[in-house]
mmCIF file of C-alpha atoms in Angstrom:
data_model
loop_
_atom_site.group_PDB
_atom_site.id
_atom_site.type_symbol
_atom_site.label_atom_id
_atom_site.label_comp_id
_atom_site.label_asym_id
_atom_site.label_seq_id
_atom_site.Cartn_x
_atom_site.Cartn_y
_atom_site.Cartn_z
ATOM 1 C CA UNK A 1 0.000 0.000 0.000
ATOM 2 C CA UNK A 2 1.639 3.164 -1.293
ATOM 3 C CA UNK A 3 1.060 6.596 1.279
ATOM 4 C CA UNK A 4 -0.623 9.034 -0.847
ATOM 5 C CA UNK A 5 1.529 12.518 0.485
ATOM 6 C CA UNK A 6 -0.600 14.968 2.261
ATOM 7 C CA UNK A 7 -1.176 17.712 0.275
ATOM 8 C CA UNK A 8 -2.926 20.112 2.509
ATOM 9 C CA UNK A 9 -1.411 22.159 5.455
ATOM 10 C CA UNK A 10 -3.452 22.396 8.631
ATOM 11 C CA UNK A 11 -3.710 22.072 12.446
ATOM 12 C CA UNK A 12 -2.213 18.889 13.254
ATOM 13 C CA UNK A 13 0.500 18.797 10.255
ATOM 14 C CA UNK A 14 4.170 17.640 10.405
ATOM 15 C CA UNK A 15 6.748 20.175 8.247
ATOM 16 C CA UNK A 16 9.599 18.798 7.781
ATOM 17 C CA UNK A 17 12.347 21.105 6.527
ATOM 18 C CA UNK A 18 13.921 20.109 2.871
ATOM 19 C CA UNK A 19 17.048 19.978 2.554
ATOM 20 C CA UNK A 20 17.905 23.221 1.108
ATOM 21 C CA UNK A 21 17.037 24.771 4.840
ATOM 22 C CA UNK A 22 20.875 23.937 4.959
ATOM 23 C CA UNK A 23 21.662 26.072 8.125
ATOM 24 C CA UNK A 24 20.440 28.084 11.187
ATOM 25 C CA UNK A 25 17.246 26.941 13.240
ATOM 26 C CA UNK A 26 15.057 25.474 10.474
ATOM 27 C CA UNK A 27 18.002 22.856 9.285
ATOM 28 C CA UNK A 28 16.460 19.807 9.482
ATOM 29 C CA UNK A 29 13.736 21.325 11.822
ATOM 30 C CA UNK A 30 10.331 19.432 12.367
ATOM 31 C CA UNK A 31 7.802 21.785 13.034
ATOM 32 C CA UNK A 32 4.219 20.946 14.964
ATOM 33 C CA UNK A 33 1.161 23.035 12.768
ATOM 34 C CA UNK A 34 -0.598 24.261 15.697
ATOM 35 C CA UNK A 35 -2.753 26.869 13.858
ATOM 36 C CA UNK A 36 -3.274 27.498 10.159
ATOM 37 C CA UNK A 37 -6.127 30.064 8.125
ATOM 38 C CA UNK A 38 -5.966 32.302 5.949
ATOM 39 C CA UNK A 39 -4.949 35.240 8.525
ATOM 40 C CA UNK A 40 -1.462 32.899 9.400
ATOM 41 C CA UNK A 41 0.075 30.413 11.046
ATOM 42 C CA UNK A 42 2.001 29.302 14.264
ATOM 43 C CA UNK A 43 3.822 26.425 14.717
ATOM 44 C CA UNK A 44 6.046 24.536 17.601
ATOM 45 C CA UNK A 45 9.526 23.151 16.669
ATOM 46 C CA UNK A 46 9.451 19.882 18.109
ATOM 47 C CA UNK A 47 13.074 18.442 17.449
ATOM 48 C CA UNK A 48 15.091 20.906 18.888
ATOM 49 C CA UNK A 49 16.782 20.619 22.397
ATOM 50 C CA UNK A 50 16.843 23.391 24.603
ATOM 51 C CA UNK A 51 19.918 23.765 26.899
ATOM 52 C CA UNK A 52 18.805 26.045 29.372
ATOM 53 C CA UNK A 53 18.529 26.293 32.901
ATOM 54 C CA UNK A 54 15.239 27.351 34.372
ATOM 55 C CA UNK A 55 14.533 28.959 37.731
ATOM 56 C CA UNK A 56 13.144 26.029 40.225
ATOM 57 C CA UNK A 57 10.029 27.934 40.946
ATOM 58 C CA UNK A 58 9.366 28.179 37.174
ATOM 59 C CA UNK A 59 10.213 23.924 36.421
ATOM 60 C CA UNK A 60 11.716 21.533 37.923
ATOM 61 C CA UNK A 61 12.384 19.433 35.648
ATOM 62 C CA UNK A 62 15.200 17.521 37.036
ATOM 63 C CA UNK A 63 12.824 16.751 40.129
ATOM 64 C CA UNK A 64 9.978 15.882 38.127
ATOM 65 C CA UNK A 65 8.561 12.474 38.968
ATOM 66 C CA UNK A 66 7.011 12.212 35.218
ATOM 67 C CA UNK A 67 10.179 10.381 33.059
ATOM 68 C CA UNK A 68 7.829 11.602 30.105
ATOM 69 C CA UNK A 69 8.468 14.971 30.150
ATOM 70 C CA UNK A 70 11.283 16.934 27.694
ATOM 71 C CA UNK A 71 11.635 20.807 26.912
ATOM 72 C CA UNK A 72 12.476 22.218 23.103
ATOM 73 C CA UNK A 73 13.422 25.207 21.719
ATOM 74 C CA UNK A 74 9.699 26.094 19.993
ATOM 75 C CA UNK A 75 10.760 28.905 17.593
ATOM 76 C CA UNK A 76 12.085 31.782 17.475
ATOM 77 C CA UNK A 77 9.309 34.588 18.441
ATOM 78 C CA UNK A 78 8.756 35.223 21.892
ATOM 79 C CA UNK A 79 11.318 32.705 23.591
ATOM 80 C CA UNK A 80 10.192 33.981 26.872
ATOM 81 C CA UNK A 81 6.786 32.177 26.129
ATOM 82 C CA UNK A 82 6.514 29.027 27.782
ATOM 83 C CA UNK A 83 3.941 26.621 25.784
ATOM 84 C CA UNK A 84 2.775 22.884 26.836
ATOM 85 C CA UNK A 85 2.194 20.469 24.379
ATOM 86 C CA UNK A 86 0.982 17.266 25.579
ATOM 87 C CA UNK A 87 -1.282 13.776 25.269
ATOM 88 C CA UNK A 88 -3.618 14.770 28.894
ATOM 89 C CA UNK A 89 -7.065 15.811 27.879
ATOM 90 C CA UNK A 90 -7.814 17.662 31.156
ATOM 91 C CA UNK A 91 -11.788 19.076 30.440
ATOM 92 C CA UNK A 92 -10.841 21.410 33.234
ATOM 93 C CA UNK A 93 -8.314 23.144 31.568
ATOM 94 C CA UNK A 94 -8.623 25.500 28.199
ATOM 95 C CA UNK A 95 -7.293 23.272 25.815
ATOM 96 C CA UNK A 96 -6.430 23.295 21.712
ATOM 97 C CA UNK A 97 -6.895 19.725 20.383
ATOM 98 C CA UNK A 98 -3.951 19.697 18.005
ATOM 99 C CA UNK A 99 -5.321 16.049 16.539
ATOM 100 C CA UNK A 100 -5.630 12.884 18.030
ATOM 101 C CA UNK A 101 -4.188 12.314 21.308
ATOM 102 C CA UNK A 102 -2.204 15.640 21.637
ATOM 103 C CA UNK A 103 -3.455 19.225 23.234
ATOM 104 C CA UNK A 104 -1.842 22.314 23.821
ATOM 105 C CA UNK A 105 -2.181 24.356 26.904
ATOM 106 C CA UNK A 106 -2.538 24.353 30.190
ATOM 107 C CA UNK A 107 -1.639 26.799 33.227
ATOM 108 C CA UNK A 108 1.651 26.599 35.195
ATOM 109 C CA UNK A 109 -0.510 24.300 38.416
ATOM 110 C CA UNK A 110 -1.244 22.436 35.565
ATOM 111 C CA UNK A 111 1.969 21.492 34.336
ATOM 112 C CA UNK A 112 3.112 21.199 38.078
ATOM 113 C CA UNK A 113 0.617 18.151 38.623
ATOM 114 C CA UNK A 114 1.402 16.608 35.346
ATOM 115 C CA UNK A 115 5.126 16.792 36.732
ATOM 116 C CA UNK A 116 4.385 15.408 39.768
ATOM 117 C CA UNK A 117 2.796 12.521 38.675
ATOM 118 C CA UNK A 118 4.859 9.152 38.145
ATOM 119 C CA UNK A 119 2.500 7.894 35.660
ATOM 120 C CA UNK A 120 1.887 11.137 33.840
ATOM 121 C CA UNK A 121 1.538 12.225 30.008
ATOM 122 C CA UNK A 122 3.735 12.948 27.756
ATOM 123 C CA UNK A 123 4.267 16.367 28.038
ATOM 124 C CA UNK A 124 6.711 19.072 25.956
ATOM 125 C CA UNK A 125 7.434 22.018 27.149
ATOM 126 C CA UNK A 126 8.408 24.740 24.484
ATOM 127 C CA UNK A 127 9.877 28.034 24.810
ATOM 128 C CA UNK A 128 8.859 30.328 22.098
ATOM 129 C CA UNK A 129 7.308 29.311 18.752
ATOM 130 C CA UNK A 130 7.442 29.661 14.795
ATOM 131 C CA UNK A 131 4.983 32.115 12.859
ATOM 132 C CA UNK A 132 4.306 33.040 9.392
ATOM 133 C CA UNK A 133 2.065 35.907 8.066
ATOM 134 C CA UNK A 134 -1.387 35.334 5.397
ATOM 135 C CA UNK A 135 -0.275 32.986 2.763
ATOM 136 C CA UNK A 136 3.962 32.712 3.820
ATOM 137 C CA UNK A 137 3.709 29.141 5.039
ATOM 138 C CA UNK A 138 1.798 28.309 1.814
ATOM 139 C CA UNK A 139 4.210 30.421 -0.603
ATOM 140 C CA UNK A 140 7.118 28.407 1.424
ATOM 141 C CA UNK A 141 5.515 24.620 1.365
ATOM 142 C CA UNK A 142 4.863 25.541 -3.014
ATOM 143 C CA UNK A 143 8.642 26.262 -3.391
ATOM 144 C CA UNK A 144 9.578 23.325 -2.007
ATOM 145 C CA UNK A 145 11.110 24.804 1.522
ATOM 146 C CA UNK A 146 8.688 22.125 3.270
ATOM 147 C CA UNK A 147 7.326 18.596 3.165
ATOM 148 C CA UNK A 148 4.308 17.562 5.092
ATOM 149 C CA UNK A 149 2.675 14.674 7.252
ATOM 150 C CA UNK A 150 0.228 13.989 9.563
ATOM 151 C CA UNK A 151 1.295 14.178 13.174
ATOM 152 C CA UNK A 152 1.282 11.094 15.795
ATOM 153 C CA UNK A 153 1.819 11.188 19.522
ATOM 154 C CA UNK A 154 4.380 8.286 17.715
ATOM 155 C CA UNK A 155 6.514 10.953 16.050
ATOM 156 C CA UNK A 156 5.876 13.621 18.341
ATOM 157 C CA UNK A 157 6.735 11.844 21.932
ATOM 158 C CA UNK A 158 8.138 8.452 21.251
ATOM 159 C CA UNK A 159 10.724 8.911 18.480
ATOM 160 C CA UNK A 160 13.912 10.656 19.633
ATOM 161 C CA UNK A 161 14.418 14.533 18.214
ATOM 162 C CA UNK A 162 17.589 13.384 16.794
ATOM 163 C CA UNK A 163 16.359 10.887 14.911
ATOM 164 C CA UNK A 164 12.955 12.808 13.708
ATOM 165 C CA UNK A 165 13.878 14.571 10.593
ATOM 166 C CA UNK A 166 15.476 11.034 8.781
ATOM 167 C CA UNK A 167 12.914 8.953 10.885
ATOM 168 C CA UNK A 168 9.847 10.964 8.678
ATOM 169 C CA UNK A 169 10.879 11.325 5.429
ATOM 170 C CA UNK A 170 12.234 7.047 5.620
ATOM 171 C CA UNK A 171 8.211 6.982 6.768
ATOM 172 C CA UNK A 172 7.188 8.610 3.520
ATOM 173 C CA UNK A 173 8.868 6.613 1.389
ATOM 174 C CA UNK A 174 10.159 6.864 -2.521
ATOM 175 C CA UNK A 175 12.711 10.042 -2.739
ATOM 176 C CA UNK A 176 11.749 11.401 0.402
ATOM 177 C CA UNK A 177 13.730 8.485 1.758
ATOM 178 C CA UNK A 178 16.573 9.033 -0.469
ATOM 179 C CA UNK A 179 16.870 12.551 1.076
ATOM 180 C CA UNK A 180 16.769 10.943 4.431
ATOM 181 C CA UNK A 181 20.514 9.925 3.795
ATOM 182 C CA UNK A 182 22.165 13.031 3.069
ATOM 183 C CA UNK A 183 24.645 13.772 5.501
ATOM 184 C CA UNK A 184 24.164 16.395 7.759
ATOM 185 C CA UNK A 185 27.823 18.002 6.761
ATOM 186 C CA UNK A 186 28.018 18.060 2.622
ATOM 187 C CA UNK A 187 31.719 19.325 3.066
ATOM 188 C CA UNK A 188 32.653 15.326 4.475
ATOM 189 C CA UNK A 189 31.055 13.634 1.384
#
């Protein structure tokens, strides 16, 4: 059974950078949709580690009793902007049902009970986020900039951020796997 590519970009879609986003943030970025009309589009990176120390009172993470819980780099507007992505679907809580299984949201007590609980969610925390203006994400996907697939709590929690970028387009198959294989570094082939 072949996949027939996704051809539409919405809430819920995977981009997947191309190879010619050869440098800076977007280089073999993976990017959550998270919101997409006609007025724009906003986005979490999802493969990128974050290396930063946060102030206990803030997150604990080191403490946390969840072992499901990991913090990216979500974009580059507003780093200061602390969002939680996540499989919980807590009716108490204001909520955006991404697609199946995953949510984004949630106040700071929120995430602090989610933390605190052994058998919790998965649960990534993202500082900032990725947005494009009326029609820029489409004008970008049409010249090739980005591929697209249908998120998973598979790809998004499960499969390391390493690995993501190779581990989607070897999913999709034909010469999206072919691109898989080009090495990070051209200047060592």
């Amino acid at each position: 059974m072949e996949l027939i590519p996704q051809t539409q970009i919405q809430r819920g879609t995977l981009l997947i950078a191309s190879p010619e986003l050869d440098s800076g943030l977007f280089f073999r970025a993976v990017i959550l949709v998270c919101e997409h009309s006609s007025a724009g589009s906003f986005g979490l990176l999802i493969n990128k580690q974050l290396k930063l120390e946060l102030p206990e009172e803030v997150l604990n993470i080191s403490n946390a009793a969840n072992p499901n819980v990991t913090i990216r780099a979500g974009g580059p507007v507003q780093t200061n902007q602390m969002m939680i992505l996540h499989t919980h679907d807590d009716p108490s809580q204001q909520l955006m049902k991404i697609c199946d299984g995953i949510f984004l949201g949630g106040d700071l007590q929120f995430l602090q009970e989610i933390l605190a609980d052994e058998e919790g969610p998965h649960v990534q925390v993202s500082f900032g986020y990725v947005g494009w203006g009326a029609g820029q994400l489409e004008r970008e996907f049409l010249d090739g900039s980005w591929f697209i697939h249908p998120a998973s709590t598979h790809y998004i929690f499960e499969v390391p951020p390493e690995e993501l970028w190779r581990k989607l387009l070897r999913d999709m198959g034909g010469r999206y796997a072919s691109l898989s294989m080009i090495p990070d570094d051209l200047s060592i082939n």
